[in-house]
PDB file of C-alpha atoms in Angstrom:
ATOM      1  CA  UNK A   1     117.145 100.070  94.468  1.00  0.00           C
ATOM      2  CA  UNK A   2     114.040 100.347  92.216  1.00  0.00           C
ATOM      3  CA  UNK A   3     112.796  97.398  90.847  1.00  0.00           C
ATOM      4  CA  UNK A   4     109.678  96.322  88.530  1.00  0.00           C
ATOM      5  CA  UNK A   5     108.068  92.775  88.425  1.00  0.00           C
ATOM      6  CA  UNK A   6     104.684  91.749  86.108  1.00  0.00           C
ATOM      7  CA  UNK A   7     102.618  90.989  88.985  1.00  0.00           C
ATOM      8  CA  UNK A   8      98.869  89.953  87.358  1.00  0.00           C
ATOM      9  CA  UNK A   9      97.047  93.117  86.077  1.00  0.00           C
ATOM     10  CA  UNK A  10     100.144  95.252  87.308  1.00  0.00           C
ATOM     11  CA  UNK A  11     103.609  95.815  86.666  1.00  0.00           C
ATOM     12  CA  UNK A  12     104.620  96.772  90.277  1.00  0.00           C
ATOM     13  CA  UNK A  13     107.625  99.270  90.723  1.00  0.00           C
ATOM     14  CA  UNK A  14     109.525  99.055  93.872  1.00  0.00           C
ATOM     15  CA  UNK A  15     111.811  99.834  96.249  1.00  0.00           C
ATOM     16  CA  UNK A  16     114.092  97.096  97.428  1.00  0.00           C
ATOM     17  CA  UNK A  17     116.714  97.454 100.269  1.00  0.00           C
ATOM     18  CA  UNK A  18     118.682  95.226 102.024  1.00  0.00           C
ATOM     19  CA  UNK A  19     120.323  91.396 101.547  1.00  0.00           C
ATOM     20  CA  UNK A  20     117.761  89.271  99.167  1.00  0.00           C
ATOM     21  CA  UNK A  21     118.395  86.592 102.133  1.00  0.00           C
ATOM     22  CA  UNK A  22     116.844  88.872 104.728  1.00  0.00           C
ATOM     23  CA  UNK A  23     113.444  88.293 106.290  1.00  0.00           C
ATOM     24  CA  UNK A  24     111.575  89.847 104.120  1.00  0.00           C
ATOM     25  CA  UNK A  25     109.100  92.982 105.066  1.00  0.00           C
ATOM     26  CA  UNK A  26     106.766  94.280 102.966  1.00  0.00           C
ATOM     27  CA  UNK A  27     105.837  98.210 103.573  1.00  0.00           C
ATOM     28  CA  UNK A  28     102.373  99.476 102.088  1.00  0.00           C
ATOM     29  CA  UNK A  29     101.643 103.237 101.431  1.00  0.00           C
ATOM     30  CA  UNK A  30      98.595 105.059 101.863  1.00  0.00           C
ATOM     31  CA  UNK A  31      96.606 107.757 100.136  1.00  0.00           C
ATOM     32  CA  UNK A  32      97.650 109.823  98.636  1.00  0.00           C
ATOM     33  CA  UNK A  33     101.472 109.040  99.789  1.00  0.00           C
ATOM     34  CA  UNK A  34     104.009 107.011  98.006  1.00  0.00           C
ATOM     35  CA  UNK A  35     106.768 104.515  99.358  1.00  0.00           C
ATOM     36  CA  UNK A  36     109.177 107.787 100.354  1.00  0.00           C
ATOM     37  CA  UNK A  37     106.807 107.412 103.408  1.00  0.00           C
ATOM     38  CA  UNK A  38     109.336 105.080 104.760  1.00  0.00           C
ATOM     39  CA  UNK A  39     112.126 106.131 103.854  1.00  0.00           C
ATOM     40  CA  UNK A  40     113.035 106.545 107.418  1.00  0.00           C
ATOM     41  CA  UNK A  41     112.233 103.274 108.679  1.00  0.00           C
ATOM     42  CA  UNK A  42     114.120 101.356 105.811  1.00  0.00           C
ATOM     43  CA  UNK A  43     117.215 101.916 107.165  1.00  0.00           C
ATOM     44  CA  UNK A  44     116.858 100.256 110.071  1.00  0.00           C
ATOM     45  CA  UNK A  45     115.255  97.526 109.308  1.00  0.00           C
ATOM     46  CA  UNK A  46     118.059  96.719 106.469  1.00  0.00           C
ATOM     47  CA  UNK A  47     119.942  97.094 109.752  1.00  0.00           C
ATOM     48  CA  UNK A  48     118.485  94.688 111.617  1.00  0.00           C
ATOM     49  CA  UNK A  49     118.516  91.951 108.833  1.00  0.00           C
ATOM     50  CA  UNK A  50     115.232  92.583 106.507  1.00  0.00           C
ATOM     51  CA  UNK A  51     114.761  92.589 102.892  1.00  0.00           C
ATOM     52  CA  UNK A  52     112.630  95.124 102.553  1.00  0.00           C
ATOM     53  CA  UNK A  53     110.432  95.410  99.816  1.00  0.00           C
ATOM     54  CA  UNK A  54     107.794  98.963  99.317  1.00  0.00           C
ATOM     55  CA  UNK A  55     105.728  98.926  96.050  1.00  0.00           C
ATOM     56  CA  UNK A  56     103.749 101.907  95.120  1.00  0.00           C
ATOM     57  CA  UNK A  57     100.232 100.742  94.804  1.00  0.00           C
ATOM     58  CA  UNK A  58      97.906 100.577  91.538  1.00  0.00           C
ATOM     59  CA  UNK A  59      97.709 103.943  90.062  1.00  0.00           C
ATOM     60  CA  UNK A  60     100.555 105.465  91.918  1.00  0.00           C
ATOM     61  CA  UNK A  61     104.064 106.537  90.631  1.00  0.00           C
ATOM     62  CA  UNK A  62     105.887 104.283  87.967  1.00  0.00           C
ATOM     63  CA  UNK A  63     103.192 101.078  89.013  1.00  0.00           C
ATOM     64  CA  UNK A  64     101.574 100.315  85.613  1.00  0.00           C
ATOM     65  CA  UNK A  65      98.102  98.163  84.595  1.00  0.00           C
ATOM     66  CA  UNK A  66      99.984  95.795  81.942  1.00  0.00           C
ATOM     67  CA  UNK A  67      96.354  96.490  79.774  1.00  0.00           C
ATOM     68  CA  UNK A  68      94.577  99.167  78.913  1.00  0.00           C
ATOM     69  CA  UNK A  69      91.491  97.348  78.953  1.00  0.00           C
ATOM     70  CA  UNK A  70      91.737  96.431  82.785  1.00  0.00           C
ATOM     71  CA  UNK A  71      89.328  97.948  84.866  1.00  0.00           C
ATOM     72  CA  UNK A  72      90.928 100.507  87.025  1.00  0.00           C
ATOM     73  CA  UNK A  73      89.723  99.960  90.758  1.00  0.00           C
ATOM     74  CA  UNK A  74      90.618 101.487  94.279  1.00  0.00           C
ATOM     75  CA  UNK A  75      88.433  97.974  96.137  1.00  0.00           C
ATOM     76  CA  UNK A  76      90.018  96.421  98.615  1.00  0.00           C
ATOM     77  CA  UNK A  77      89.750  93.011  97.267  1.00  0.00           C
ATOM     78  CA  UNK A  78      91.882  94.703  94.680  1.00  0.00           C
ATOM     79  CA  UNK A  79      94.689  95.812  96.649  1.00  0.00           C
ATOM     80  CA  UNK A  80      94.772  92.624  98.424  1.00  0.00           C
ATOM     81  CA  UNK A  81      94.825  90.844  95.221  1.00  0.00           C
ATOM     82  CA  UNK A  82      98.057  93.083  93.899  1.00  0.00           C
ATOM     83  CA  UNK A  83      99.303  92.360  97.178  1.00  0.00           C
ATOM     84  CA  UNK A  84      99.341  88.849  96.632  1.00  0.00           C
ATOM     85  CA  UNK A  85     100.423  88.716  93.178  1.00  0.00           C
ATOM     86  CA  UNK A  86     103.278  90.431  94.199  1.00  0.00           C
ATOM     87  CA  UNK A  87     104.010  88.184  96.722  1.00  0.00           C
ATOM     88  CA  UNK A  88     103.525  85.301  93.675  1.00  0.00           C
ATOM     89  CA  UNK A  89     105.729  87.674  91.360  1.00  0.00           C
ATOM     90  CA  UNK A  90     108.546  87.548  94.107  1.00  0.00           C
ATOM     91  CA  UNK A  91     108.292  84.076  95.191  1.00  0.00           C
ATOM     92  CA  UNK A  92     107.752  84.872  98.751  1.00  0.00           C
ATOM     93  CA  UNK A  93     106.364  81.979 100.456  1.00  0.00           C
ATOM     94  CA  UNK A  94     106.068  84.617 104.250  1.00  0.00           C
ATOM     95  CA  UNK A  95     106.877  87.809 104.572  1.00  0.00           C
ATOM     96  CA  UNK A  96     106.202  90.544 107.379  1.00  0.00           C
ATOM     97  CA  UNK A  97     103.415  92.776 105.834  1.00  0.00           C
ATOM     98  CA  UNK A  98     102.569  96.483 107.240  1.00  0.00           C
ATOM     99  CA  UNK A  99     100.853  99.648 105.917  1.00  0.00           C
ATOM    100  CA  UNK A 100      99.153 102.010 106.993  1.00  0.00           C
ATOM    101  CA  UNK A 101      95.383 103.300 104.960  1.00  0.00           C
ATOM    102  CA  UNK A 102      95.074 101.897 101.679  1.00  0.00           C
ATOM    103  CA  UNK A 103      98.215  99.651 102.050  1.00  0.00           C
ATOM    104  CA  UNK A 104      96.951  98.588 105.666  1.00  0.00           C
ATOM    105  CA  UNK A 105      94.064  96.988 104.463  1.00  0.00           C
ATOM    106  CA  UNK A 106      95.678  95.356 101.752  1.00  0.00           C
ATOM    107  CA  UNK A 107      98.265  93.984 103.984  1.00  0.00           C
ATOM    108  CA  UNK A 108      94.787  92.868 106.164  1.00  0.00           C
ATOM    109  CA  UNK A 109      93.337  91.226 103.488  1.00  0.00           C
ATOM    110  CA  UNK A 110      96.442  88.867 102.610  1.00  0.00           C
ATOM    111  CA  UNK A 111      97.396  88.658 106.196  1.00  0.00           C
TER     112      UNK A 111
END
């Protein structure tokens, strides 16, 4: 199901499978992909009992800076900052993080 939350500069898009009382996984995209990366692996982890969650990352598909006026920025303190908004935005305290490129070192930065 796509979802959006306000998550600091961003308002995140994602995709969001399984029970919202699963263990929840986060799944990070790299460049230049998007979350259809794993749409293979989804599946079965819903399967298996997760909540999983698979933003697109700042300046990909419908993710949105909430201002114009923010600077736009591929760091990876950024990404690990979205990251952890998100996190914020979807009040999850844990959650099983993994990416691969871009959204592997975001997911090493809030791990």
């Amino acid at each position: 199901m796509l979802r959006s939350v306000d998550a600091g500069v961003l308002n995140v898009a994602f995709e969001e499978a399984g029970s919202q009382e699963g263990w929840p996984v986060v799944l990070l995209h790299g460049f230049p992909y998007d979350v259809h990366s794993y749409d293979a692996v989804t599946p079965v982890l819903v399967e298996a009992g997760a909540r999983v969650i698979v933003p697109w990352l700042r300046g990909y598909g419908p993710t949105r800076f909430r201002s114009a006026e923010t600077p736009r920025s591929g760091e990876q303190a950024a990404l690990g900052k979205d990251l952890l908004d998100l996190l914020d935005a979807l009040q999850l305290r844990t959650a099983v993080l993994a990416g691969y490129d871009w959204g592997g070192r975001a997911a090493c930065i809030v791990a």
